[in-house]
Short mmCIF file of C-alpha atoms and ligand atoms in Angstrom, two decimals:
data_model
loop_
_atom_site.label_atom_id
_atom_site.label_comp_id
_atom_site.label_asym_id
_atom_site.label_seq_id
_atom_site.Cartn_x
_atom_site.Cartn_y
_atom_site.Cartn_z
CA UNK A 1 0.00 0.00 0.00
CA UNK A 2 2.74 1.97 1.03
CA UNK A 3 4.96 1.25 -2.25
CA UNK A 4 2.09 1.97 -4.63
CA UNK A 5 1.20 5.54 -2.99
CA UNK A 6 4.65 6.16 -3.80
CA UNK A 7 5.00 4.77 -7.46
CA UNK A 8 1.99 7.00 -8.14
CA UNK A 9 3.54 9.97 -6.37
CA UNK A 10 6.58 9.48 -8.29
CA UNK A 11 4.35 8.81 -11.48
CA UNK A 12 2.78 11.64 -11.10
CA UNK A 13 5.10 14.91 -12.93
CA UNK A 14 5.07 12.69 -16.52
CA UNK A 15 1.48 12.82 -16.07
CA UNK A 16 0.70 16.00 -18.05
CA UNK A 17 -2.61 17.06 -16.95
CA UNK A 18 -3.01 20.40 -19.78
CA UNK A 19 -1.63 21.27 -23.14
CA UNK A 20 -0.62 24.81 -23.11
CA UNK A 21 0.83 26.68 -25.96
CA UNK A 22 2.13 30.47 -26.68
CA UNK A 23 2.06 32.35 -29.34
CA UNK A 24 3.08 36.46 -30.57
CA UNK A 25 1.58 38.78 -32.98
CA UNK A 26 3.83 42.15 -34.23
CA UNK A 27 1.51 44.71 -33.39
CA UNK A 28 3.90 47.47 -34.11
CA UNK A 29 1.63 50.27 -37.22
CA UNK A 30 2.61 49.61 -40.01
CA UNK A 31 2.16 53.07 -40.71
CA UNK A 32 2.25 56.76 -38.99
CA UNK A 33 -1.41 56.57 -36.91
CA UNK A 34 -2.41 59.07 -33.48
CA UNK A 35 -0.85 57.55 -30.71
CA UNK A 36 -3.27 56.87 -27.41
CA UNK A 37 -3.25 57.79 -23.79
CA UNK A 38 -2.18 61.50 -23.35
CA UNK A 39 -4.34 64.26 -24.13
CA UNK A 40 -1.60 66.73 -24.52
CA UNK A 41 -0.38 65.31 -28.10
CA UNK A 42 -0.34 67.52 -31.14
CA UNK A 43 0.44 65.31 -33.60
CA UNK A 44 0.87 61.21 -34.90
CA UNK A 45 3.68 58.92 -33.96
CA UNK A 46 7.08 59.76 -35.25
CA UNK A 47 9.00 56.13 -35.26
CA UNK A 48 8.96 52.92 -33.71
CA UNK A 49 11.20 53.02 -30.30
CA UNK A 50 10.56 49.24 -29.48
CA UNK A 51 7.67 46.66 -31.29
CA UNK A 52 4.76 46.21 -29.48
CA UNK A 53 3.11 42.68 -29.27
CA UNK A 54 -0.12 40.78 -29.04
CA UNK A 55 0.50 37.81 -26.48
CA UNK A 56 -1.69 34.44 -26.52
CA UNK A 57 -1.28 31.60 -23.86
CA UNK A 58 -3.60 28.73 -25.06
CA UNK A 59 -4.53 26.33 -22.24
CA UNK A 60 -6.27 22.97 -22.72
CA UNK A 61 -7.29 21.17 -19.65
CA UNK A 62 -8.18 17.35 -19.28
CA UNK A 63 -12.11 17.52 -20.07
CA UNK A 64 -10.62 19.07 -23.49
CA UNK A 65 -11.85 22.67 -22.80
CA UNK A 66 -9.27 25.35 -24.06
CA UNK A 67 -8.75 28.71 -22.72
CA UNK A 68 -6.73 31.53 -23.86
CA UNK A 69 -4.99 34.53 -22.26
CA UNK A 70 -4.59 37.44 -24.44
CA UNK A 71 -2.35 40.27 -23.41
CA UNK A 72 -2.27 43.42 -25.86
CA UNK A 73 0.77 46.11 -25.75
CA UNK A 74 -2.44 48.52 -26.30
CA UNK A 75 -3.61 51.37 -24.37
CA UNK A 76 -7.08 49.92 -24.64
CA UNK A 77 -9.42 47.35 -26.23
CA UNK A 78 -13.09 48.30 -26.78
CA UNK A 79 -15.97 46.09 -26.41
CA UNK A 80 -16.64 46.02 -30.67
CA UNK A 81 -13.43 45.08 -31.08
CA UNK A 82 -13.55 42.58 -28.51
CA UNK A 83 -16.47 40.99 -29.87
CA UNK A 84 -15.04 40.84 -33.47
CA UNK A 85 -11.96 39.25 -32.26
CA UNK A 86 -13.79 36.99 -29.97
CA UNK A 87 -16.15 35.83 -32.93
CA UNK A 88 -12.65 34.45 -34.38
CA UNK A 89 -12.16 32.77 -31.19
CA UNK A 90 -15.30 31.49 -31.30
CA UNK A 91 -14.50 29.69 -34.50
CA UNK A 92 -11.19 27.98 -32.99
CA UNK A 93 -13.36 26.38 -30.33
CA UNK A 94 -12.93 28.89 -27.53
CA UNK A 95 -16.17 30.23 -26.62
CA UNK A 96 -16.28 33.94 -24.79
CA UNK A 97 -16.14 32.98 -21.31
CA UNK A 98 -12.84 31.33 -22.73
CA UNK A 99 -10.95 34.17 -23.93
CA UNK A 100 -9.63 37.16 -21.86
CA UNK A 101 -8.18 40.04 -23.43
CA UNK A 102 -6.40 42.12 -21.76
CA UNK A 103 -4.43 45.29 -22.27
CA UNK A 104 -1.29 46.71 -20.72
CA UNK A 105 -2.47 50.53 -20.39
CA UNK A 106 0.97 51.45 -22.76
CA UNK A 107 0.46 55.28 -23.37
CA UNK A 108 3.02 55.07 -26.18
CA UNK A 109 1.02 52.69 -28.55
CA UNK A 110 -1.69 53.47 -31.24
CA UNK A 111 -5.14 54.63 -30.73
CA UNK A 112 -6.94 50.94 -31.07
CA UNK A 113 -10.87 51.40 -31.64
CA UNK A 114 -12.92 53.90 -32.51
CA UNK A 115 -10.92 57.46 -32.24
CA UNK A 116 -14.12 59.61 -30.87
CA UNK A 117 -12.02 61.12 -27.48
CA UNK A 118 -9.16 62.14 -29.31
CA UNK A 119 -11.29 63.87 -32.52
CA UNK A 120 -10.62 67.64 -30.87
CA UNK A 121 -6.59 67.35 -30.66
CA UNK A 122 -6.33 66.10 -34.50
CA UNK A 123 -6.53 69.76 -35.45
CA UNK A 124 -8.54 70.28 -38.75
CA UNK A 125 -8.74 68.11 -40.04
CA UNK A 126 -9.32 64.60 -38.13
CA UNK A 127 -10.94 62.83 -40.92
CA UNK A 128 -6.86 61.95 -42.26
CA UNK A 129 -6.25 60.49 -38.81
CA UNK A 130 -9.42 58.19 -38.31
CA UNK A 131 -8.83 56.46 -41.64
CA UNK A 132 -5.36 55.65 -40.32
CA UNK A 133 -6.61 54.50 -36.97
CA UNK A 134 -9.32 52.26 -38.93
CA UNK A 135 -6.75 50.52 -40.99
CA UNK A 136 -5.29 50.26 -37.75
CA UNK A 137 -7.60 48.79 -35.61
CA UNK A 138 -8.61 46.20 -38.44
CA UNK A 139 -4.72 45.46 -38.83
CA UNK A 140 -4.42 44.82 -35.17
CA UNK A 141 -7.46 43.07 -35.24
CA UNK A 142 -6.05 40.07 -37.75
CA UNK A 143 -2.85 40.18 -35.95
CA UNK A 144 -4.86 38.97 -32.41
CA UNK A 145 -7.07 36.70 -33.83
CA UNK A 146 -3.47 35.11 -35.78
CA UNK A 147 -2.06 35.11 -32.26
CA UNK A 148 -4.63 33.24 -30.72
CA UNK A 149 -4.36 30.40 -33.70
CA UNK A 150 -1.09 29.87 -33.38
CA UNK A 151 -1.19 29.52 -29.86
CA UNK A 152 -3.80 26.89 -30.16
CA UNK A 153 -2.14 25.17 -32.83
CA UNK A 154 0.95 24.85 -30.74
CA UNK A 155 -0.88 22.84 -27.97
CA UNK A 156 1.13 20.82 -26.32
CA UNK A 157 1.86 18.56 -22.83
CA UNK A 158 2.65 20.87 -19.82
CA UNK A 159 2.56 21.39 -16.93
CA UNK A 160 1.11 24.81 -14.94
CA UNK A 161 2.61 26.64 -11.86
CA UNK A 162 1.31 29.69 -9.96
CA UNK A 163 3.15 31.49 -7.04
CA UNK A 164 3.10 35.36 -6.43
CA UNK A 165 5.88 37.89 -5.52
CA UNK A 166 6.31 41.64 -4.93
CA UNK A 167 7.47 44.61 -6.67
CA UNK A 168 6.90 48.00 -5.30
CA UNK A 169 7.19 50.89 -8.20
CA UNK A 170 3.64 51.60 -8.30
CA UNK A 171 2.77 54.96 -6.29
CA UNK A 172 -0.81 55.93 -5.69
CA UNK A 173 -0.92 58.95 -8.08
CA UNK A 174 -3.88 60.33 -6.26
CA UNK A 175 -1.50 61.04 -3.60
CA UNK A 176 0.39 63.45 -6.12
CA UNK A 177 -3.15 65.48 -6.42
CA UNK A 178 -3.76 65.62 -2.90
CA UNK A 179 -0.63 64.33 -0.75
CA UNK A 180 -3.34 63.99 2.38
CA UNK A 181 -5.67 61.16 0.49
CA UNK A 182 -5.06 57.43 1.40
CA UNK A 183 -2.69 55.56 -1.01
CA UNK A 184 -4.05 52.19 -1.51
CA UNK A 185 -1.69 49.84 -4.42
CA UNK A 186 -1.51 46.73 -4.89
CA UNK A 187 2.02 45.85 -5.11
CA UNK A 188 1.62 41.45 -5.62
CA UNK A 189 3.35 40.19 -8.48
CA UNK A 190 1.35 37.06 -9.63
CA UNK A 191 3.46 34.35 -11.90
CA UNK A 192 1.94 31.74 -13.98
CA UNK A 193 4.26 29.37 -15.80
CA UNK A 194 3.31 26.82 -18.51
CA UNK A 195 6.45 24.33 -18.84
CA UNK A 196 6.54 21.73 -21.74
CA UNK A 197 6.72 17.92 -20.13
CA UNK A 198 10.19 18.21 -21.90
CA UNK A 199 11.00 20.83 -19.38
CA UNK A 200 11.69 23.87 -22.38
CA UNK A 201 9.58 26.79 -21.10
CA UNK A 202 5.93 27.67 -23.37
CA UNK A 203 4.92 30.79 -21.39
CA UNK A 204 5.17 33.22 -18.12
CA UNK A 205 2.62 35.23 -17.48
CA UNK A 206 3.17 37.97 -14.92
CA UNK A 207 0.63 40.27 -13.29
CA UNK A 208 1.57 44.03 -11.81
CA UNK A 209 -1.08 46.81 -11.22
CA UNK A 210 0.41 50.15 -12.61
CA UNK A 211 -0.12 53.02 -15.50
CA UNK A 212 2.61 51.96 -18.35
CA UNK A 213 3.37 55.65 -18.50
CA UNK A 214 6.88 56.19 -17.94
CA UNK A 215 7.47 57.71 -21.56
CA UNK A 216 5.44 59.98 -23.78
CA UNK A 217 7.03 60.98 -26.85
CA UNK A 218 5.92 60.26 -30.09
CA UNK A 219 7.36 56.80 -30.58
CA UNK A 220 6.05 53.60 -30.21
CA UNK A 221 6.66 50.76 -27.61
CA UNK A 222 4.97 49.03 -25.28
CA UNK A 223 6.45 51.32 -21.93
CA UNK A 224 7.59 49.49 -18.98
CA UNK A 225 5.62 46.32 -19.61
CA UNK A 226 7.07 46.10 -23.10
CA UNK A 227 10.79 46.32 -21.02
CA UNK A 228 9.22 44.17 -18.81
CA UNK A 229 9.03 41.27 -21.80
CA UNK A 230 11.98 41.67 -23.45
CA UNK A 231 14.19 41.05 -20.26
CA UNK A 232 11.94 38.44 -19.23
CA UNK A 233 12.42 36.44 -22.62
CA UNK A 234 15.81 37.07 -22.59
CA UNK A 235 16.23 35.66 -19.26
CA UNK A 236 14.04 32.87 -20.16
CA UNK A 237 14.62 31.65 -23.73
CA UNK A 238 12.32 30.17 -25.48
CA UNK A 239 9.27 31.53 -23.18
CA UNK A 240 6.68 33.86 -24.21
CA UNK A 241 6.27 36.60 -22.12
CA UNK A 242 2.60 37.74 -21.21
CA UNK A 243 2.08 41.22 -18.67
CA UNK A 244 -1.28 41.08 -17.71
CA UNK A 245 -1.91 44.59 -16.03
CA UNK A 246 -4.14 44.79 -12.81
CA UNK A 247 -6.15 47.21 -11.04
CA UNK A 248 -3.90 50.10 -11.68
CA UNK A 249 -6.15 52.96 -11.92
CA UNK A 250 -4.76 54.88 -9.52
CA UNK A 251 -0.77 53.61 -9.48
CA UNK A 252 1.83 55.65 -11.62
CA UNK A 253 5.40 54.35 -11.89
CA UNK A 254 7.03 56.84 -10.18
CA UNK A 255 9.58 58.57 -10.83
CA UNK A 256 9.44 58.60 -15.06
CA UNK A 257 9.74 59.88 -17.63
CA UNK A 258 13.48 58.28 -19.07
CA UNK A 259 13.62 55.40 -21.48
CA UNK A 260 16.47 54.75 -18.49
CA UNK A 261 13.71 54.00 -15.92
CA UNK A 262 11.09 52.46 -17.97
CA UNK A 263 13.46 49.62 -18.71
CA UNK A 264 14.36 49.76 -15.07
CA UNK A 265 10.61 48.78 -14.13
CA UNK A 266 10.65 45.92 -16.57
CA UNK A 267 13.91 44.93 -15.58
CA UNK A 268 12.31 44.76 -12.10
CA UNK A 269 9.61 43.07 -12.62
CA UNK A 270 11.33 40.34 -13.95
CA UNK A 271 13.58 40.10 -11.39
CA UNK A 272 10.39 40.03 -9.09
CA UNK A 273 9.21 37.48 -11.40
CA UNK A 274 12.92 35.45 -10.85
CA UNK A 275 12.29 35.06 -7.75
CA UNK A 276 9.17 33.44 -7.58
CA UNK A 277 10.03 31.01 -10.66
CA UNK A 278 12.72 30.31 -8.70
CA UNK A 279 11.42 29.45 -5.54
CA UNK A 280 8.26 27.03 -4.32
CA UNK A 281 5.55 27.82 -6.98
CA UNK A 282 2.23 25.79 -6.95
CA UNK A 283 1.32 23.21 -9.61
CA UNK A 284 -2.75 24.02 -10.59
CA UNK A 285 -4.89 21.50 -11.99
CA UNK A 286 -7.42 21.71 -14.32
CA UNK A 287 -10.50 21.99 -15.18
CA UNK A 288 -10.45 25.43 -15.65
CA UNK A 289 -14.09 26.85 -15.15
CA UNK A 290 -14.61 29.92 -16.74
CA UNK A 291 -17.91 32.49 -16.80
CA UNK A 292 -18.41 35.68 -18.05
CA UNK A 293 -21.30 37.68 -17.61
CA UNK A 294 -22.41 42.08 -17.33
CA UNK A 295 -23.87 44.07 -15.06
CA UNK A 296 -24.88 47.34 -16.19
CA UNK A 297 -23.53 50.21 -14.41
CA UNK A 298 -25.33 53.70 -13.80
CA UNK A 299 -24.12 57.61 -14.55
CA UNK A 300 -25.32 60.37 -13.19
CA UNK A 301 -26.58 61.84 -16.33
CA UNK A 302 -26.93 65.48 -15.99
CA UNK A 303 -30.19 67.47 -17.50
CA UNK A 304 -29.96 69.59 -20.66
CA UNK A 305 -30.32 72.78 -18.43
CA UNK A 306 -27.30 71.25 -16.43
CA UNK A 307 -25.27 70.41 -19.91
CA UNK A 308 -26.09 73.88 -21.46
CA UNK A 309 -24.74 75.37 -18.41
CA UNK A 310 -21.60 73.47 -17.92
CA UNK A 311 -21.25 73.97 -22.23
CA UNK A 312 -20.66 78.20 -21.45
CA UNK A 313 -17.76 77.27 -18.07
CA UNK A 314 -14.75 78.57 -17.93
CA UNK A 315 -13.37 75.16 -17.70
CA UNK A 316 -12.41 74.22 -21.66
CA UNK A 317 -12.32 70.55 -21.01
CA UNK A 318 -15.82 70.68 -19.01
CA UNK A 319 -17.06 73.14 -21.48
CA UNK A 320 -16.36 70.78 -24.96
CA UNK A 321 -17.77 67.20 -22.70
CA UNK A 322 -21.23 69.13 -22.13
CA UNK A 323 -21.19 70.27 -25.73
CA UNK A 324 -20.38 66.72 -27.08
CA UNK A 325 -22.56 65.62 -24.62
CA UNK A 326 -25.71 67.90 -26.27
CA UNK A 327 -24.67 67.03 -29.49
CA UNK A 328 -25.29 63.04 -28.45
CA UNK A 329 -28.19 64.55 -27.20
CA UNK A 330 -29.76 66.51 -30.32
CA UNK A 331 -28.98 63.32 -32.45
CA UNK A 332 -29.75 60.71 -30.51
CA UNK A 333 -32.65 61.88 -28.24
CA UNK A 334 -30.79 60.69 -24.88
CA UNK A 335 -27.81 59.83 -23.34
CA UNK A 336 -26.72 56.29 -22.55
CA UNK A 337 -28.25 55.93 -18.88
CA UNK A 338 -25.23 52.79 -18.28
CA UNK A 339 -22.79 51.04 -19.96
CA UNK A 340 -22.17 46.97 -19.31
CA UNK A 341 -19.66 45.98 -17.35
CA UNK A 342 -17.92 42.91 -18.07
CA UNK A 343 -16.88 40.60 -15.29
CA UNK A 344 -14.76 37.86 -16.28
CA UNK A 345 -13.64 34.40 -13.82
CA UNK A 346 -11.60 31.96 -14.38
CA UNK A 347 -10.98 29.35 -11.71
CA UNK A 348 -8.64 26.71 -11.47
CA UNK A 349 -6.45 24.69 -9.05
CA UNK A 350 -7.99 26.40 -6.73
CA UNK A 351 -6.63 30.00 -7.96
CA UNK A 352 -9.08 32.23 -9.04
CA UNK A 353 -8.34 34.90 -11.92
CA UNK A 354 -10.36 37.61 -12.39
CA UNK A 355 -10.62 39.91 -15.62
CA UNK A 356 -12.44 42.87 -14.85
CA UNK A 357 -13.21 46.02 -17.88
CA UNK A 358 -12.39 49.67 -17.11
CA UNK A 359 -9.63 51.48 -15.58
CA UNK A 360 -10.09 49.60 -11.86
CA UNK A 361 -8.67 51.49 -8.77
CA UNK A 362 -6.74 49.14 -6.36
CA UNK A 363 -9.25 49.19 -3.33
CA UNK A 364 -11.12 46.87 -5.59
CA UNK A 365 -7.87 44.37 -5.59
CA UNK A 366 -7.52 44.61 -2.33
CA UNK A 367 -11.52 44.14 -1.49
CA UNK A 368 -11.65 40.89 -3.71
CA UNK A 369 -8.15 39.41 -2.49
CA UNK A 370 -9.65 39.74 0.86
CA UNK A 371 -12.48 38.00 0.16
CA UNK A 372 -11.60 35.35 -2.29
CA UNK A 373 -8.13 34.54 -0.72
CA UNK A 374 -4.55 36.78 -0.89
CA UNK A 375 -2.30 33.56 -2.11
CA UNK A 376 -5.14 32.54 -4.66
CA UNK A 377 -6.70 35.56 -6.60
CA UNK A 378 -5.43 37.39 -9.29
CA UNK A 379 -7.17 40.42 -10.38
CA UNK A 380 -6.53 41.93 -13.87
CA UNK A 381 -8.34 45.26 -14.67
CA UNK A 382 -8.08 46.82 -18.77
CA UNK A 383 -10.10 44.00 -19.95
CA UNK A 384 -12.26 43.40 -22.76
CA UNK A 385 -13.48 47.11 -22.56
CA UNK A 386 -11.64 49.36 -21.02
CA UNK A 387 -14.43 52.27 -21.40
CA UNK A 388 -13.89 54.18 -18.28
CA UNK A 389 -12.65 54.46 -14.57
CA UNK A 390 -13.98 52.69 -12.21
CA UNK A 391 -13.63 54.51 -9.28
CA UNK A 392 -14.83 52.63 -5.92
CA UNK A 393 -17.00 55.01 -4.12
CA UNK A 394 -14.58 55.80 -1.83
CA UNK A 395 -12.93 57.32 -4.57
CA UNK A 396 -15.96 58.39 -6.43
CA UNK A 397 -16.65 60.46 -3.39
CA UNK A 398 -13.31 62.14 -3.09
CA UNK A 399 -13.48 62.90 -6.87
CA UNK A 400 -10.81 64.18 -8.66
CA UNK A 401 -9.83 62.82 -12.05
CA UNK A 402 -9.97 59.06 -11.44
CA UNK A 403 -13.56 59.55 -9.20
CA UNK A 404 -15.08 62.12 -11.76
CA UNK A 405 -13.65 64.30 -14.15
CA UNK A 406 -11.87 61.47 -16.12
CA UNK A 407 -15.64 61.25 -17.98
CA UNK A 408 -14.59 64.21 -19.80
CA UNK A 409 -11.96 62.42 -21.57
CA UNK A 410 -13.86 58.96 -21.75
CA UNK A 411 -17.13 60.63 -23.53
CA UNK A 412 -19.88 59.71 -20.55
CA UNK A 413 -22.57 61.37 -18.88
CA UNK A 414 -21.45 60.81 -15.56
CA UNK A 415 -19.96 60.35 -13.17
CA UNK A 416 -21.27 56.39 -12.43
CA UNK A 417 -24.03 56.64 -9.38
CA UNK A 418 -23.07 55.67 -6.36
CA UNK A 419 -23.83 51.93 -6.20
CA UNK A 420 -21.34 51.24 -8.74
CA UNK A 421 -18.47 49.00 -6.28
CA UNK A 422 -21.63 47.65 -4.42
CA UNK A 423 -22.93 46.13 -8.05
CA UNK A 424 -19.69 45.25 -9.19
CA UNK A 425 -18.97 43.02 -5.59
CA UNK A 426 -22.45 41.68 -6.25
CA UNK A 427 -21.66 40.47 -9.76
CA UNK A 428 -18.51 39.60 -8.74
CA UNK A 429 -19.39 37.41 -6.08
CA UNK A 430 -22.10 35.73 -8.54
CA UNK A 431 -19.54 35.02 -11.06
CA UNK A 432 -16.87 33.77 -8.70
CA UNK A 433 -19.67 31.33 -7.36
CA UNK A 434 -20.17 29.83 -10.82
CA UNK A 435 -16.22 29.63 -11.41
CA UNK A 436 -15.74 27.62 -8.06
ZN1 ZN B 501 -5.44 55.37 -17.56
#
């Protein structure tokens, strides 16, 4: 009895319980297009300072299901796109709940999606720019969907490890507003590894909750994230290297601003990384449950009286959201009342991932970790459509840009209402239910 509970213990690593396989995309324009992420641009990208990459980690557990983990050197992914990509999915065998798509935040890549909040800094004549931008998006579009193929076709037997370390070059940028307000991060560095049963690396995946806006010139790259790859695959050859940003909302990497300390961060994060490859990581099993559902979130849409007021302030950017807000209006009738929310689990070996849409503040990491378990959740925010903050109302009630006037530059009639981090823990909980 004794013997055989050790032959099978010793049996058990050539047992290969997934097949996992990696795959990359060049998403690097192949032409000049508007770069996204800072308002105070005057003009399109001038050069290419790194490439910037679509990411795909295909996982197929035992019951045959396959999953796959999309990470985007993108400033943002928008639900059409989303859906358009995940329709190629769809046709690959991956079904929705199966694919997450997530983006690293990088302020020095290409507007991706439809180019409405930057319209009023193209100058005259924006028309030029959003036929670049929709060549663009439809580029970047093939480029994911190739991604995810090849990373299914290149299944094969692994094995999957999860462990989490720290790195601590996220600084709660609210704190730079107001140096009085609380500065919540979340500083874990989760690590999953996919190993061939040959032992050659397929893919690391690495999660860290920070802005990628160290630089912001006019040339491309993928900011500290896209650092962050690089020195991982060269310290890893022959993995893919996936950053899956987290609820970073409210984190800057600070000090920036050099191409010096952007490749500093990666370079850290790797090492952060390092060390937990290096040390006691846990092997997950499968299956790997995954649900995906929305919960539609409230503004505070403001009356015309209210717009047409705020339209004659003092304040420009106020000012030209209330008139693009009455020019919605006069065309459509009304405003959008709420906008869905995606809420994405995926649960397996006991850890639970979480892919949540927006621009999520940390006190929502640190709510769910608390709830769902600090050595077993994972929460990734800038997925599948990154439309707005999402302030908690902690933060909604302080205001500020991240609690309210960031809706100038996303296009809403808000701010959200004040229920919003009550329904998001509600749907949250529901999904992470179905996941378990
Ligand atoms: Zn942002």
């Amino acid at each position: 009895m004794r013997l055989l509970a050790i032959l099978a213990a010793a049996a058990a690593p050539a047992f290969s319980e997934w097949l996992a396989g990696a795959a990359r995309a060049d998403l690097t324009p192949p032409e000049p297009v508007w770069m996204a992420g800072y308002g105070s641009r005057t003009k399109p990208m001038e050069g290419v300072r790194r490439k910037i990459w679509a990411k795909a980690l295909a996982l197929r557990d035992s019951a045959g299901a396959t999953s796959v983990l999309v990470t985007l050197d993108l400033c943002d992914i928008d639900r059409h796109s989303a859906a358009r990509i995940a329709e190629r999915a769809r046709g690959l065998g991956i079904p929705r709940e199966r694919l997450i798509l997530n983006t690293s935040h990088t302020h020095s890549g290409p507007i991706f999606g439809p180019p409405d909040n930057y319209l009023f800094l193209m100058g005259p004549d924006p028309a030029i720019h959003s036929a670049a931008i929709a060549r663009y998006t439809s580029f970047a579009e093939t480029r994911i969907g190739d991604a995810i193929a090849e990373a299914v076709k290149a299944l094969r037997p692994a094995t999957v490890r999860f462990g989490q370390g720290f790195a601590g070059f996220a600084v709660n940028r609210r704190r730079v507003w107001k140096r009085e307000l609380p500065g919540p991060v979340d500083h874990d560095v989760p690590v999953l590894e996919a190993r061939g049963s040959d032992g050659r690396p397929i893919a690391v995946a690495v999660g860290y909750a920070c802005h990628s806006t160290v630089l912001s010139d006019y040339r491309i790259n993928g900011d500290w994230p896209g650092y962050f790859q690089e020195s991982l695959e060269s310290a890893y050859p022959g993995a893919v290297a996936l950053f899956v940003q987290g609820a970073g909302a409210d984190a800057n990497p600070l000090p920036r601003r050099t191409e010096e300390i952007a490749r500093r961060y990666g370079e850290t994060l790797t090492a952060a990384a390092a060390e937990v490859l290096s040390g006691k990581m846990r092997p997950l099993s499968g299956p790997l449950r995954a649900v995906l559902e929305y919960v539609e979130l409230g503004f505070q849409v403001p009356s015309r009286a209210q717009l047409e007021e705020t339209a004659r302030s003092k304040d420009s950017s106020a000012a030209r959201h209330a008139k693009g807000l009455l020019a919605k209006l006069d065309r459509d009738g009304k405003l959008p009342p709420s906008h869905p929310y995606p809420v994405q689990a995926w649960n397996f070996g006991g850890m639970t991932m979480l892919a949540l849409g927006g621009e999520v503040v940390a006190d929502y990491a640190l709510r769910f970790k608390g709830r769902y378990g600090w050595d077993s959740t994972w929460i990734a925010g800038y997925s599948n459509d990154v439309f707005a903050y999402i302030p908690s109302l902690r933060v909604l009630r302080e205001g500020g840009y991240e609690g309210a006037t960031a809706m100038q530059w996303d296009g809403h009639a808000g701010p959200f209402q004040e229920d919003v981090e009550e329904k998001i823990a509600a749907k949250v909980e529901e999904v992470v239910r179905k996941a378990r």
